[in-house]
Amino acid sequence: MQEINQKFSVPFQYKTLFTENMFDVENDCLKTVLEQQSHNHSKKILCVFDKEMSLHHPGLFNRICKYAEYHNNLFEPVRSPIIIPGGETAKNDRTYVDKILQAIDDGGIDRHSYVMAIGGGAVIDTAGYAAAIAHRGIRTIRIPTTVLAQNDASLGVKNGVNAFGKKNFLGTFVPPFAVINDSSFLKTLDQRDWISGISEAIKVALLKDSSFFEFITSHAGDLQNRDMPAMKRLIYRCAELHLEHIATSGDPFEMGSSRPLDFGHWSAHKLEQLTNFELKHGEAVAIGIALDVVYSSLQGLIDDESCSQILNVIENCGFKLFVPELKSKLDQPNNTDSLIHGLTEFREHLGGQLTIMLLEGIGKGIEVHEVDFDVYREAIDKLAVFESANNELLNAT
Amino acid sequence: MQEINQKFSVPFQYKTLFTENMFDVENDCLKTVLEQQSHNHSKKILCVFDKEMSLHHPGLFNRICKYAEYHNNLFEPVRSPIIIPGGETAKNDRTYVDKILQAIDDGGIDRHSYVMAIGGGAVIDTAGYAAAIAHRGIRTIRIPTTVLAQNDASLGVKNGVNAFGKKNFLGTFVPPFAVINDSSFLKTLDQRDWISGISEAIKVALLKDSSFFEFITSHAGDLQNRDMPAMKRLIYRCAELHLEHIATSGDPFEMGSSRPLDFGHWSAHKLEQLTNFELKHGEAVAIGIALDVVYSSLQGLIDDESCSQILNVIENCGFKLFVPELKSKLDQPNNTDSLIHGLTEFREHLGGQLTIMLLEGIGKGIEVHEVDFDVYREAIDKLAVFESANNELLNAT
């Protein structure tokens, strides 16, 4: 037997830019991004818009065209934007991916041209997936417009759509060409979208940065009340921690079975499904974090005081800590309608051994490979009690 | 404007193994491959077979199951093999990708399980694409069974299927988990499949290794006459040169516009299409190489003697140098039925600037960014004359 051992590294590089009103003609941000590859600069761009976003920004495509024109025809949109619905609808319906692929073909979009996706995480995931598989990868400029997409979902190296009833069953690891976080899009978010992305910041603060958690603790009210400077600071630090993790974890394309940033996510994914996606991802993550925090405390990993502090911060940002679906089929771990079954699904998606992140202190995560279903049941009961106690307190005042 | 500059490298590693009768129970090859990841070793395997290959090897799946059993249930096939037709049929019909995805879901194949594809390059490309997009990447063990797949098509980091009438419109860059080249599969190839892969070896020898070209020159007859030791040597060296190129080119995922190993390929892709894929890829590449060799000589890059030597070697291996489709719509470069239009399509698929590899000596390629259509027309005429002169010589003897 002869063998050749193939070994190489692929370097990746992309910028995440933070700006305001990026399509004002004086704003140089997009210009800088496009001109960084002047050698092979194709001018073709295919725009993909989130429907909800586009309703709030009716003149957007016009402003994009004027921006291009003002900057000496910096780029050329190959057609009017493809508009797709936000949220899981975009990811569940295969026709949206097909529509983008068709437009890539029709427009002669090549590997040095661009797909520019403007919207929430789901739209960016869908457009990013279509762009990743066309010609083995069209450059994607991601312009996330929600808090969740700006501080987490659109920063990393993944894309994906749902299939066979499973979240992100289809997807690839492909870094973006660039990410542009424009805070002006945040102003038109409804209150649930404004709040829901905060949970990913709480998550990454709890895992990696206790002083960032202190910032969130002391600004929970400001954040809930749409204070823009507080939100911009939260998004920047959260983005920075996520990007740092991808660059330094040693496994950016997740070839192992661990996913250290998915704290609280095994139950969050399952809750989204059990509530037919009426719970938004960030709202489900807030509950998922609360659950794993209580579980961590019941396991003696963190003290009761830290546990209560964290639950209070989550609530003070505007999140619920409990939904009835937490309790569905709780004693039937093999029933796919049971929250506990989310552990099996989480393991299956990553493959290999079950790996769950818990807390052993504020700012310090710890991985475990086994969990106790009974303790999870107890944790769920505690969450219900905590929530109703706080509600009573609220009603009494 | 704030910015975070994200920068990281992703390391990849995989083995290409050369063996014989890999499913004989005493053969350790597959066992070694699977046990290299003992930590996260899933036992699940989904087999995808090339229909043509499976007709020549009727007991194959049984032998695979016995191999697993003998080695202490080394792995567990989740179902009987999915059988798909070879050649472009596999890549043209989207239902094959869907069938593999469905089986991945049904079988609970996760990111630490395996898809094992056995067949020609097209089947491996199709199975590899499906595996690459499922759960953002299932491990793929490629077992190529043709000369072309063993010495070129199945070694690299690409997969893909056709869409919108375009070759490899859909695909990704994802390295395999392992490649196993088993020479026993070559014995049952028909003569056209035996020969056609030789052209990729001629290609890489011409670009990179003059002593390898000498080997091919002196063994052309043996190679054509199914001498197995000569063929194994050809495959090994050709594989080695291709793998070395991927590892050292600095651009394994082809982010630039250059594709230095695609010598002779711009016209080969077009000829495959113009002949409705009656010409096999390797046969088209032989003609494509011949064309670009004559073009190189007409441009004064190589001397006439080298040119004739190369054309003779290609013929001596059993290839034709001319098909009538070379001349279709030759004076209409914008007609998609014209060979010349292949240059536009080649540029579009890669994006950016036109980049064509030519020869400036045996063992030495050179990239050019502009070509002269008239000189290409002259080169095609010369090829026709060369082929008919050789045919006359052949008929006279």
mmCIF file of C-alpha atoms in Angstrom, chain A residues 82-324:
data_model
loop_
_atom_site.group_PDB
_atom_site.id
_atom_site.type_symbol
_atom_site.label_atom_id
_atom_site.label_comp_id
_atom_site.label_asym_id
_atom_site.label_seq_id
_atom_site.Cartn_x
_atom_site.Cartn_y
_atom_site.Cartn_z
ATOM 1 C CA ILE A 82 -34.944 39.651 -5.159
ATOM 2 C CA ILE A 83 -37.261 40.072 -2.198
ATOM 3 C CA ILE A 84 -37.734 37.162 0.169
ATOM 4 C CA PRO A 85 -39.620 36.919 3.456
ATOM 5 C CA GLY A 86 -37.647 37.000 6.681
ATOM 6 C CA GLY A 87 -37.583 34.440 9.470
ATOM 7 C CA GLU A 88 -37.867 30.713 8.966
ATOM 8 C CA THR A 89 -40.124 31.142 5.911
ATOM 9 C CA ALA A 90 -37.057 32.076 3.856
ATOM 10 C CA LYS A 91 -35.214 29.013 5.070
ATOM 11 C CA ASN A 92 -38.074 26.529 4.798
ATOM 12 C CA ASP A 93 -39.081 27.154 1.206
ATOM 13 C CA ARG A 94 -36.613 25.820 -1.320
ATOM 14 C CA THR A 95 -37.981 28.036 -4.088
ATOM 15 C CA TYR A 96 -36.128 31.056 -2.649
ATOM 16 C CA VAL A 97 -32.751 29.399 -3.073
ATOM 17 C CA ASP A 98 -33.751 28.383 -6.599
ATOM 18 C CA LYS A 99 -34.865 31.927 -7.380
ATOM 19 C CA ILE A 100 -31.508 33.352 -6.321
ATOM 20 C CA LEU A 101 -29.607 30.696 -8.296
ATOM 21 C CA GLN A 102 -31.691 31.473 -11.370
ATOM 22 C CA ALA A 103 -30.906 35.189 -10.997
ATOM 23 C CA ILE A 104 -27.193 34.418 -10.604
ATOM 24 C CA ASP A 105 -27.325 32.504 -13.870
ATOM 25 C CA ASP A 106 -29.488 35.048 -15.696
ATOM 26 C CA GLY A 107 -27.310 37.955 -14.583
ATOM 27 C CA GLY A 108 -24.011 36.280 -15.447
ATOM 28 C CA ILE A 109 -22.904 36.693 -11.825
ATOM 29 C CA ASP A 110 -19.469 35.038 -11.612
ATOM 30 C CA ARG A 111 -17.042 34.286 -8.792
ATOM 31 C CA HIS A 112 -15.697 37.820 -8.877
ATOM 32 C CA SER A 113 -19.164 39.376 -8.793
ATOM 33 C CA TYR A 114 -21.255 39.853 -5.660
ATOM 34 C CA VAL A 115 -24.438 38.855 -3.972
ATOM 35 C CA MET A 116 -25.408 41.612 -1.529
ATOM 36 C CA ALA A 117 -27.924 40.420 1.057
ATOM 37 C CA ILE A 118 -29.712 42.990 3.196
ATOM 38 C CA GLY A 119 -31.919 41.751 6.001
ATOM 39 C CA GLY A 120 -32.252 39.555 9.036
ATOM 40 C CA GLY A 121 -30.225 36.439 9.733
ATOM 41 C CA ALA A 122 -32.564 34.084 7.891
ATOM 42 C CA VAL A 123 -32.440 36.068 4.657
ATOM 43 C CA ILE A 124 -28.660 36.360 4.892
ATOM 44 C CA ASP A 125 -28.397 32.624 5.584
ATOM 45 C CA THR A 126 -30.551 31.790 2.566
ATOM 46 C CA ALA A 127 -28.835 34.173 0.165
ATOM 47 C CA GLY A 128 -25.445 33.113 1.522
ATOM 48 C CA TYR A 129 -26.223 29.454 0.932
ATOM 49 C CA ALA A 130 -27.351 30.061 -2.662
ATOM 50 C CA ALA A 131 -24.258 32.177 -3.317
ATOM 51 C CA ALA A 132 -21.987 29.556 -1.721
ATOM 52 C CA ILE A 133 -23.115 26.722 -3.989
ATOM 53 C CA ALA A 134 -23.291 28.715 -7.252
ATOM 54 C CA HIS A 135 -20.058 28.357 -9.258
ATOM 55 C CA ARG A 136 -18.565 26.943 -6.035
ATOM 56 C CA GLY A 137 -18.906 30.307 -4.342
ATOM 57 C CA ILE A 138 -19.981 33.838 -5.291
ATOM 58 C CA ARG A 139 -18.658 36.632 -3.075
ATOM 59 C CA THR A 140 -21.267 37.614 -0.510
ATOM 60 C CA ILE A 141 -21.590 41.009 1.112
ATOM 61 C CA ARG A 142 -23.749 40.635 4.180
ATOM 62 C CA ILE A 143 -25.664 43.657 5.426
ATOM 63 C CA PRO A 144 -27.496 42.455 8.518
ATOM 64 C CA THR A 145 -30.354 44.651 9.670
ATOM 65 C CA THR A 146 -31.394 43.109 13.001
ATOM 66 C CA VAL A 147 -29.584 43.117 16.333
ATOM 67 C CA LEU A 148 -29.286 39.331 16.229
ATOM 68 C CA ALA A 149 -27.845 39.305 12.728
ATOM 69 C CA GLN A 150 -25.442 42.180 13.474
ATOM 70 C CA ASN A 151 -24.013 40.798 16.685
ATOM 71 C CA ASP A 152 -23.987 37.079 15.891
ATOM 72 C CA ALA A 153 -25.806 35.371 13.022
ATOM 73 C CA SER A 154 -24.195 37.172 10.092
ATOM 74 C CA LEU A 155 -20.623 37.416 11.335
ATOM 75 C CA GLY A 156 -19.454 33.868 11.038
ATOM 76 C CA VAL A 157 -18.574 31.293 8.422
ATOM 77 C CA LYS A 158 -21.858 29.434 8.153
ATOM 78 C CA ASN A 159 -24.921 29.610 5.976
ATOM 79 C CA GLY A 160 -27.857 27.277 5.631
ATOM 80 C CA VAL A 161 -31.491 26.529 4.943
ATOM 81 C CA ASN A 162 -33.897 24.007 6.426
ATOM 82 C CA ALA A 163 -34.817 20.681 4.817
ATOM 83 C CA PHE A 164 -36.525 17.460 5.874
ATOM 84 C CA GLY A 165 -38.078 19.460 8.701
ATOM 85 C CA LYS A 166 -34.622 20.079 10.186
ATOM 86 C CA LYS A 167 -33.020 23.431 10.858
ATOM 87 C CA ASN A 168 -29.973 24.102 8.677
ATOM 88 C CA PHE A 169 -30.017 20.586 7.222
ATOM 89 C CA LEU A 170 -28.491 22.112 4.071
ATOM 90 C CA GLY A 171 -25.581 24.494 4.372
ATOM 91 C CA THR A 172 -21.873 25.114 3.993
ATOM 92 C CA PHE A 173 -18.939 26.741 5.753
ATOM 93 C CA VAL A 174 -18.015 29.741 3.626
ATOM 94 C CA PRO A 175 -16.819 33.078 5.022
ATOM 95 C CA PRO A 176 -18.408 36.253 3.643
ATOM 96 C CA PHE A 177 -16.552 38.720 1.448
ATOM 97 C CA ALA A 178 -17.454 41.421 3.988
ATOM 98 C CA VAL A 179 -20.025 42.258 6.646
ATOM 99 C CA ILE A 180 -21.386 45.784 7.024
ATOM 100 C CA ASN A 181 -23.302 46.573 10.222
ATOM 101 C CA ASP A 182 -25.324 49.714 9.598
ATOM 102 C CA SER A 183 -27.030 50.926 12.783
ATOM 103 C CA SER A 184 -29.578 53.012 10.885
ATOM 104 C CA PHE A 185 -31.427 49.790 9.972
ATOM 105 C CA LEU A 186 -31.975 49.068 13.670
ATOM 106 C CA LYS A 187 -34.207 52.100 14.132
ATOM 107 C CA THR A 188 -37.092 50.546 12.239
ATOM 108 C CA LEU A 189 -37.044 47.191 14.054
ATOM 109 C CA ASP A 190 -40.146 46.313 16.013
ATOM 110 C CA GLN A 191 -39.650 45.915 19.737
ATOM 111 C CA ARG A 192 -39.402 42.098 19.706
ATOM 112 C CA ASP A 193 -36.670 42.174 17.038
ATOM 113 C CA TRP A 194 -34.870 44.955 18.856
ATOM 114 C CA ILE A 195 -34.734 42.936 22.071
ATOM 115 C CA SER A 196 -34.297 39.406 20.843
ATOM 116 C CA GLY A 197 -30.691 39.760 19.672
ATOM 117 C CA ILE A 198 -29.586 40.845 23.145
ATOM 118 C CA SER A 199 -29.674 37.223 24.313
ATOM 119 C CA GLU A 200 -26.666 36.290 22.152
ATOM 120 C CA ALA A 201 -24.706 39.078 23.820
ATOM 121 C CA ILE A 202 -25.731 37.782 27.246
ATOM 122 C CA LYS A 203 -24.616 34.328 26.117
ATOM 123 C CA VAL A 204 -21.163 35.312 24.945
ATOM 124 C CA ALA A 205 -20.638 37.592 27.950
ATOM 125 C CA LEU A 206 -21.497 34.732 30.331
ATOM 126 C CA LEU A 207 -19.064 32.428 28.528
ATOM 127 C CA LYS A 208 -16.162 34.762 27.959
ATOM 128 C CA ASP A 209 -16.261 38.221 29.470
ATOM 129 C CA SER A 210 -17.569 39.027 32.946
ATOM 130 C CA SER A 211 -16.989 42.773 32.541
ATOM 131 C CA PHE A 212 -19.163 42.734 29.399
ATOM 132 C CA PHE A 213 -21.811 40.987 31.508
ATOM 133 C CA GLU A 214 -21.512 43.810 34.045
ATOM 134 C CA PHE A 215 -22.100 46.302 31.248
ATOM 135 C CA ILE A 216 -25.258 44.445 30.222
ATOM 136 C CA THR A 217 -26.387 44.219 33.856
ATOM 137 C CA SER A 218 -26.066 47.954 34.363
ATOM 138 C CA HIS A 219 -27.595 48.866 30.985
ATOM 139 C CA ALA A 220 -30.413 46.310 30.810
ATOM 140 C CA GLY A 221 -33.048 49.037 31.106
ATOM 141 C CA ASP A 222 -31.374 51.291 28.509
ATOM 142 C CA LEU A 223 -31.081 48.390 26.134
ATOM 143 C CA GLN A 224 -34.737 47.472 26.505
ATOM 144 C CA ASN A 225 -35.699 51.138 26.059
ATOM 145 C CA ARG A 226 -33.952 51.491 22.676
ATOM 146 C CA ASP A 227 -30.954 53.500 23.785
ATOM 147 C CA MET A 228 -28.885 53.469 20.576
ATOM 148 C CA PRO A 229 -25.406 54.159 22.017
ATOM 149 C CA ALA A 230 -25.870 51.293 24.514
ATOM 150 C CA MET A 231 -27.062 48.989 21.740
ATOM 151 C CA LYS A 232 -24.177 49.926 19.432
ATOM 152 C CA ARG A 233 -21.719 49.208 22.224
ATOM 153 C CA LEU A 234 -23.408 45.850 22.914
ATOM 154 C CA ILE A 235 -23.340 44.874 19.233
ATOM 155 C CA TYR A 236 -19.693 45.822 18.759
ATOM 156 C CA ARG A 237 -18.430 43.888 21.769
ATOM 157 C CA CYS A 238 -20.636 40.885 21.033
ATOM 158 C CA ALA A 239 -19.450 40.836 17.402
ATOM 159 C CA GLU A 240 -15.859 41.152 18.526
ATOM 160 C CA LEU A 241 -16.170 38.199 20.929
ATOM 161 C CA HIS A 242 -17.847 36.012 18.298
ATOM 162 C CA LEU A 243 -15.251 36.836 15.633
ATOM 163 C CA GLU A 244 -12.404 36.313 18.085
ATOM 164 C CA HIS A 245 -13.791 32.920 18.969
ATOM 165 C CA ILE A 246 -14.005 31.827 15.316
ATOM 166 C CA ALA A 247 -10.458 32.992 14.621
ATOM 167 C CA THR A 248 -8.866 31.485 17.713
ATOM 168 C CA SER A 249 -10.903 28.378 18.533
ATOM 169 C CA GLY A 250 -8.757 26.236 16.254
ATOM 170 C CA ASP A 251 -11.808 24.725 14.581
ATOM 171 C CA PRO A 252 -13.586 27.409 12.556
ATOM 172 C CA PHE A 253 -15.235 24.862 10.254
ATOM 173 C CA GLU A 254 -16.371 22.773 13.231
ATOM 174 C CA MET A 255 -14.809 19.469 12.302
ATOM 175 C CA GLY A 256 -14.960 18.313 15.918
ATOM 176 C CA SER A 257 -18.201 17.744 17.843
ATOM 177 C CA SER A 258 -17.989 20.715 20.085
ATOM 178 C CA ARG A 259 -19.669 24.031 19.476
ATOM 179 C CA PRO A 260 -18.618 26.148 22.427
ATOM 180 C CA LEU A 261 -20.715 29.186 21.527
ATOM 181 C CA ASP A 262 -23.954 27.241 21.431
ATOM 182 C CA PHE A 263 -24.613 27.777 25.135
ATOM 183 C CA GLY A 264 -28.350 27.462 25.731
ATOM 184 C CA HIS A 265 -28.927 26.510 22.119
ATOM 185 C CA TRP A 266 -29.886 22.830 22.334
ATOM 186 C CA SER A 267 -33.173 23.736 24.014
ATOM 187 C CA ALA A 268 -33.544 26.992 22.062
ATOM 188 C CA HIS A 269 -33.585 25.137 18.708
ATOM 189 C CA LYS A 270 -36.140 22.709 20.091
ATOM 190 C CA LEU A 271 -38.328 25.464 21.567
ATOM 191 C CA GLU A 272 -38.413 27.297 18.255
ATOM 192 C CA GLN A 273 -39.710 24.135 16.646
ATOM 193 C CA LEU A 274 -42.175 23.292 19.456
ATOM 194 C CA THR A 275 -43.661 26.788 19.252
ATOM 195 C CA ASN A 276 -43.874 26.591 15.434
ATOM 196 C CA PHE A 277 -41.318 29.389 15.330
ATOM 197 C CA GLU A 278 -43.657 31.785 17.102
ATOM 198 C CA LEU A 279 -40.798 32.209 19.533
ATOM 199 C CA LYS A 280 -38.005 34.112 17.763
ATOM 200 C CA HIS A 281 -34.515 32.619 17.831
ATOM 201 C CA GLY A 282 -33.194 35.207 20.287
ATOM 202 C CA GLU A 283 -36.214 34.803 22.565
ATOM 203 C CA ALA A 284 -35.715 31.039 22.559
ATOM 204 C CA VAL A 285 -32.003 31.499 23.294
ATOM 205 C CA ALA A 286 -32.851 33.678 26.314
ATOM 206 C CA ILE A 287 -34.982 30.841 27.727
ATOM 207 C CA GLY A 288 -32.335 28.287 26.754
ATOM 208 C CA ILE A 289 -29.658 30.249 28.606
ATOM 209 C CA ALA A 290 -31.912 30.610 31.655
ATOM 210 C CA LEU A 291 -32.519 26.852 31.624
ATOM 211 C CA ASP A 292 -28.847 25.925 31.402
ATOM 212 C CA VAL A 293 -27.958 28.506 34.045
ATOM 213 C CA VAL A 294 -30.449 26.961 36.493
ATOM 214 C CA TYR A 295 -29.202 23.488 35.520
ATOM 215 C CA SER A 296 -25.610 24.635 36.154
ATOM 216 C CA SER A 297 -26.582 25.877 39.598
ATOM 217 C CA LEU A 298 -28.476 22.659 40.452
ATOM 218 C CA GLN A 299 -25.336 20.761 39.476
ATOM 219 C CA GLY A 300 -23.312 22.914 41.863
ATOM 220 C CA LEU A 301 -21.304 24.553 39.085
ATOM 221 C CA ILE A 302 -22.387 28.112 39.965
ATOM 222 C CA ASP A 303 -23.786 29.560 43.172
ATOM 223 C CA ASP A 304 -27.418 30.540 43.727
ATOM 224 C CA GLU A 305 -26.632 34.233 43.834
ATOM 225 C CA SER A 306 -25.020 34.228 40.373
ATOM 226 C CA CYS A 307 -27.931 32.195 39.087
ATOM 227 C CA SER A 308 -30.514 34.702 40.331
ATOM 228 C CA GLN A 309 -28.461 37.628 39.082
ATOM 229 C CA ILE A 310 -28.325 36.159 35.576
ATOM 230 C CA LEU A 311 -32.041 35.359 35.489
ATOM 231 C CA ASN A 312 -32.821 38.911 36.602
ATOM 232 C CA VAL A 313 -30.627 40.444 33.914
ATOM 233 C CA ILE A 314 -32.314 38.344 31.228
ATOM 234 C CA GLU A 315 -35.724 39.483 32.462
ATOM 235 C CA ASN A 316 -34.613 43.115 32.804
ATOM 236 C CA CYS A 317 -33.631 43.143 29.135
ATOM 237 C CA GLY A 318 -37.236 42.283 28.328
ATOM 238 C CA PHE A 319 -37.197 38.510 27.897
ATOM 239 C CA LYS A 320 -39.591 35.878 29.166
ATOM 240 C CA LEU A 321 -37.966 32.981 31.013
ATOM 241 C CA PHE A 322 -40.718 30.444 30.568
ATOM 242 C CA VAL A 323 -43.066 29.130 27.903
ATOM 243 C CA PRO A 324 -45.427 26.166 28.420
#
